mmCIF file with all atom_site columns, C-alpha atoms in Angstrom:
data_model
loop_
_atom_site.group_PDB
_atom_site.id
_atom_site.type_symbol
_atom_site.label_atom_id
_atom_site.label_alt_id
_atom_site.label_comp_id
_atom_site.label_asym_id
_atom_site.label_entity_id
_atom_site.label_seq_id
_atom_site.pdbx_PDB_ins_code
_atom_site.Cartn_x
_atom_site.Cartn_y
_atom_site.Cartn_z
_atom_site.occupancy
_atom_site.B_iso_or_equiv
_atom_site.pdbx_formal_charge
_atom_site.auth_seq_id
_atom_site.auth_comp_id
_atom_site.auth_asym_id
_atom_site.auth_atom_id
_atom_site.pdbx_PDB_model_num
ATOM 1  C CA . PRO A 1 1  ? 7.691   19.232  10.127  1.00 0.00 ? 15 PRO A CA 1
ATOM 2  C CA . VAL A 1 2  ? 3.793   18.789  9.628   1.00 0.00 ? 16 VAL A CA 1
ATOM 3  C CA . GLU A 1 3  ? 3.966   20.609  6.310   1.00 0.00 ? 17 GLU A CA 1
ATOM 4  C CA . ARG A 1 4  ? 6.293   18.256  5.210   1.00 0.00 ? 18 ARG A CA 1
ATOM 5  C CA . THR A 1 5  ? 4.401   15.509  6.637   1.00 0.00 ? 19 THR A CA 1
ATOM 6  C CA . ALA A 1 6  ? 1.057   16.829  4.679   1.00 0.00 ? 20 ALA A CA 1
ATOM 7  C CA . GLN A 1 7  ? 3.352   16.908  1.307   1.00 0.00 ? 21 GLN A CA 1
ATOM 8  C CA . ALA A 1 8  ? 4.523   13.361  1.649   1.00 0.00 ? 22 ALA A CA 1
ATOM 9  C CA . LEU A 1 9  ? 1.201   11.737  1.964   1.00 0.00 ? 23 LEU A CA 1
ATOM 10 C CA . ALA A 1 10 ? -0.270  13.963  -0.790  1.00 0.00 ? 24 ALA A CA 1
ATOM 11 C CA . GLU A 1 11 ? 2.896   12.459  -2.570  1.00 0.00 ? 25 GLU A CA 1
ATOM 12 C CA . ALA A 1 12 ? 2.251   8.802   -1.773  1.00 0.00 ? 26 ALA A CA 1
ATOM 13 C CA . GLU A 1 13 ? -1.505  9.449   -2.674  1.00 0.00 ? 27 GLU A CA 1
ATOM 14 C CA . ALA A 1 14 ? -0.376  10.110  -6.126  1.00 0.00 ? 28 ALA A CA 1
ATOM 15 C CA . VAL A 1 15 ? 2.043   7.646   -6.529  1.00 0.00 ? 29 VAL A CA 1
ATOM 16 C CA . TRP A 1 16 ? -0.362  4.649   -4.966  1.00 0.00 ? 30 TRP A CA 1
ATOM 17 C CA . ARG A 1 17 ? -3.989  5.536   -5.966  1.00 0.00 ? 31 ARG A CA 1
ATOM 18 C CA . PRO A 1 18 ? -3.588  4.750   -9.627  1.00 0.00 ? 32 PRO A CA 1
ATOM 19 C CA . HIS A 1 19 ? -2.138  1.234   -8.596  1.00 0.00 ? 33 HIS A CA 1
ATOM 20 C CA . ILE A 1 20 ? -5.334  0.665   -6.436  1.00 0.00 ? 34 ILE A CA 1
ATOM 21 C CA . PRO A 1 21 ? -7.601  -1.718  -8.138  1.00 0.00 ? 35 PRO A CA 1
ATOM 22 C CA . LEU A 1 22 ? -11.103 -0.545  -7.019  1.00 0.00 ? 36 LEU A CA 1
ATOM 23 C CA . GLY A 1 23 ? -9.522  3.320   -7.068  1.00 0.00 ? 37 GLY A CA 1
ATOM 24 C CA . ARG A 1 24 ? -9.477  4.489   -3.835  1.00 0.00 ? 38 ARG A CA 1
ATOM 25 C CA . TYR A 1 25 ? -8.240  4.116   -0.458  1.00 0.00 ? 39 TYR A CA 1
ATOM 26 C CA . GLY A 1 26 ? -10.518 1.759   2.505   1.00 0.00 ? 40 GLY A CA 1
ATOM 27 C CA . ARG A 1 27 ? -12.508 3.768   4.806   1.00 0.00 ? 41 ARG A CA 1
ATOM 28 C CA . PRO A 1 28 ? -13.642 2.545   8.280   1.00 0.00 ? 42 PRO A CA 1
ATOM 29 C CA . GLN A 1 29 ? -16.762 2.123   6.341   1.00 0.00 ? 43 GLN A CA 1
ATOM 30 C CA . ASP A 1 30 ? -15.399 -1.092  4.508   1.00 0.00 ? 44 ASP A CA 1
ATOM 31 C CA . ILE A 1 31 ? -14.298 -2.743  7.727   1.00 0.00 ? 45 ILE A CA 1
ATOM 32 C CA . ALA A 1 32 ? -17.255 -2.329  9.509   1.00 0.00 ? 46 ALA A CA 1
ATOM 33 C CA . GLU A 1 33 ? -19.128 -3.876  6.543   1.00 0.00 ? 47 GLU A CA 1
ATOM 34 C CA . LEU A 1 34 ? -17.068 -6.861  6.635   1.00 0.00 ? 48 LEU A CA 1
ATOM 35 C CA . THR A 1 35 ? -17.550 -7.200  10.521  1.00 0.00 ? 49 THR A CA 1
ATOM 36 C CA . LEU A 1 36 ? -21.425 -7.067  10.080  1.00 0.00 ? 50 LEU A CA 1
ATOM 37 C CA . PHE A 1 37 ? -21.302 -9.505  7.207   1.00 0.00 ? 51 PHE A CA 1
ATOM 38 C CA . LEU A 1 38 ? -19.103 -11.847 9.769   1.00 0.00 ? 52 LEU A CA 1
ATOM 39 C CA . ALA A 1 39 ? -21.729 -11.259 12.655  1.00 0.00 ? 53 ALA A CA 1
ATOM 40 C CA . SER A 1 40 ? -24.615 -11.991 10.563  1.00 0.00 ? 54 SER A CA 1
ATOM 41 C CA . GLN A 1 41 ? -26.345 -15.295 9.463   1.00 0.00 ? 55 GLN A CA 1
ATOM 42 C CA . ALA A 1 42 ? -24.950 -14.700 6.220   1.00 0.00 ? 56 ALA A CA 1
ATOM 43 C CA . SER A 1 43 ? -21.794 -15.501 6.690   1.00 0.00 ? 57 SER A CA 1
ATOM 44 C CA . GLY A 1 44 ? -23.104 -18.778 8.451   1.00 0.00 ? 58 GLY A CA 1
ATOM 45 C CA . TRP A 1 45 ? -21.909 -21.193 5.935   1.00 0.00 ? 59 TRP A CA 1
ATOM 46 C CA . THR A 1 46 ? -18.029 -19.284 5.583   1.00 0.00 ? 60 THR A CA 1
ATOM 47 C CA . THR A 1 47 ? -15.609 -21.334 7.778   1.00 0.00 ? 61 THR A CA 1
ATOM 48 C CA . GLY A 1 48 ? -11.883 -21.012 8.004   1.00 0.00 ? 62 GLY A CA 1
ATOM 49 C CA . GLN A 1 49 ? -11.079 -17.968 5.795   1.00 0.00 ? 63 GLN A CA 1
ATOM 50 C CA . SER A 1 50 ? -9.236  -15.142 5.490   1.00 0.00 ? 64 SER A CA 1
ATOM 51 C CA . PHE A 1 51 ? -11.110 -12.172 4.279   1.00 0.00 ? 65 PHE A CA 1
ATOM 52 C CA . VAL A 1 52 ? -8.580  -9.561  2.596   1.00 0.00 ? 66 VAL A CA 1
ATOM 53 C CA . ALA A 1 53 ? -10.116 -5.803  2.621   1.00 0.00 ? 67 ALA A CA 1
ATOM 54 C CA . ASP A 1 54 ? -7.518  -4.292  0.411   1.00 0.00 ? 68 ASP A CA 1
ATOM 55 C CA . GLY A 1 55 ? -9.142  -2.757  -2.178  1.00 0.00 ? 69 GLY A CA 1
ATOM 56 C CA . GLY A 1 56 ? -7.439  -5.526  -4.580  1.00 0.00 ? 70 GLY A CA 1
ATOM 57 C CA . MET A 1 57 ? -3.931  -4.714  -3.762  1.00 0.00 ? 71 MET A CA 1
ATOM 58 C CA . LEU A 1 58 ? -2.737  -8.544  -3.114  1.00 0.00 ? 72 LEU A CA 1
ATOM 59 C CA . ALA A 1 59 ? -4.393  -9.305  -6.335  1.00 0.00 ? 73 ALA A CA 1
ATOM 60 C CA . ARG A 1 60 ? -2.345  -6.846  -8.041  1.00 0.00 ? 74 ARG A CA 1
ATOM 61 C CA . ILE A 1 61 ? 0.908   -7.288  -9.525  1.00 0.00 ? 75 ILE A CA 1
ATOM 62 C CA . ASP A 1 62 ? 2.321   -4.210  -10.448 1.00 0.00 ? 76 ASP A CA 1
ATOM 63 C CA . MET A 1 63 ? 3.223   -2.123  -7.405  1.00 0.00 ? 77 MET A CA 1
ATOM 64 C CA . PRO A 1 64 ? 4.484   1.063   -7.615  1.00 0.00 ? 78 PRO A CA 1
ATOM 65 C CA . ARG A 1 65 ? 8.458   0.978   -7.496  1.00 0.00 ? 79 ARG A CA 1
ATOM 66 C CA . ARG A 1 66 ? 9.980   3.982   -5.355  1.00 0.00 ? 80 ARG A CA 1
ATOM 67 C CA . PRO A 1 67 ? 13.150  5.257   -7.510  1.00 0.00 ? 81 PRO A CA 1
ATOM 68 C CA . ARG A 1 68 ? 16.283  4.186   -5.982  1.00 0.00 ? 82 ARG A CA 1
ATOM 69 C CA . PRO A 1 69 ? 18.873  7.069   -5.469  1.00 0.00 ? 83 PRO A CA 1
ATOM 70 C CA . PRO A 1 70 ? 22.160  6.973   -7.246  1.00 0.00 ? 84 PRO A CA 1
ATOM 71 C CA . LEU A 1 71 ? 25.191  4.900   -5.966  1.00 0.00 ? 85 LEU A CA 1
ATOM 72 C CA . PRO A 1 72 ? 27.623  7.230   -4.553  1.00 0.00 ? 86 PRO A CA 1
ATOM 73 C CA . PRO A 1 73 ? 30.870  7.350   -6.943  1.00 0.00 ? 87 PRO A CA 1
ATOM 74 C CA . GLU A 1 74 ? 33.353  4.781   -6.329  1.00 0.00 ? 88 GLU A CA 1
ATOM 75 C CA . PRO A 1 75 ? 36.459  5.965   -4.570  1.00 0.00 ? 89 PRO A CA 1
ATOM 76 C CA . ASP A 1 76 ? 39.514  6.866   -6.451  1.00 0.00 ? 90 ASP A CA 1
ATOM 77 C CA . PRO A 1 77 ? 42.225  3.816   -5.838  1.00 0.00 ? 91 PRO A CA 1
ATOM 78 C CA . ILE A 1 78 ? 45.166  4.698   -3.623  1.00 0.00 ? 92 ILE A CA 1
ATOM 79 C CA . GLU A 1 79 ? 48.420  4.876   -5.725  1.00 0.00 ? 93 GLU A CA 1
ATOM 80 C CA . GLU A 1 80 ? 51.158  3.607   -3.626  1.00 0.00 ? 94 GLU A CA 1
ATOM 81 C CA . PRO A 1 81 ? 54.583  5.984   -4.336  1.00 0.00 ? 95 PRO A CA 1
#
């Protein structure tokens, strides 16, 4: 199970990474830097804002689509005798 999880994460990264505008996943440091800004005097004129720290994903339009599995075949109609 752990091997499959690692494989699934690697596959998901291969699908998503090209769609992240900044080209990388977020790091804890990214959130820490935003927190430091908000706690500092530099944010003193900032009010009523929502800060999105997502590498630009919210502004991105083309999201990767997971291929849908094929639909099962339609059952044969039941013929009455």
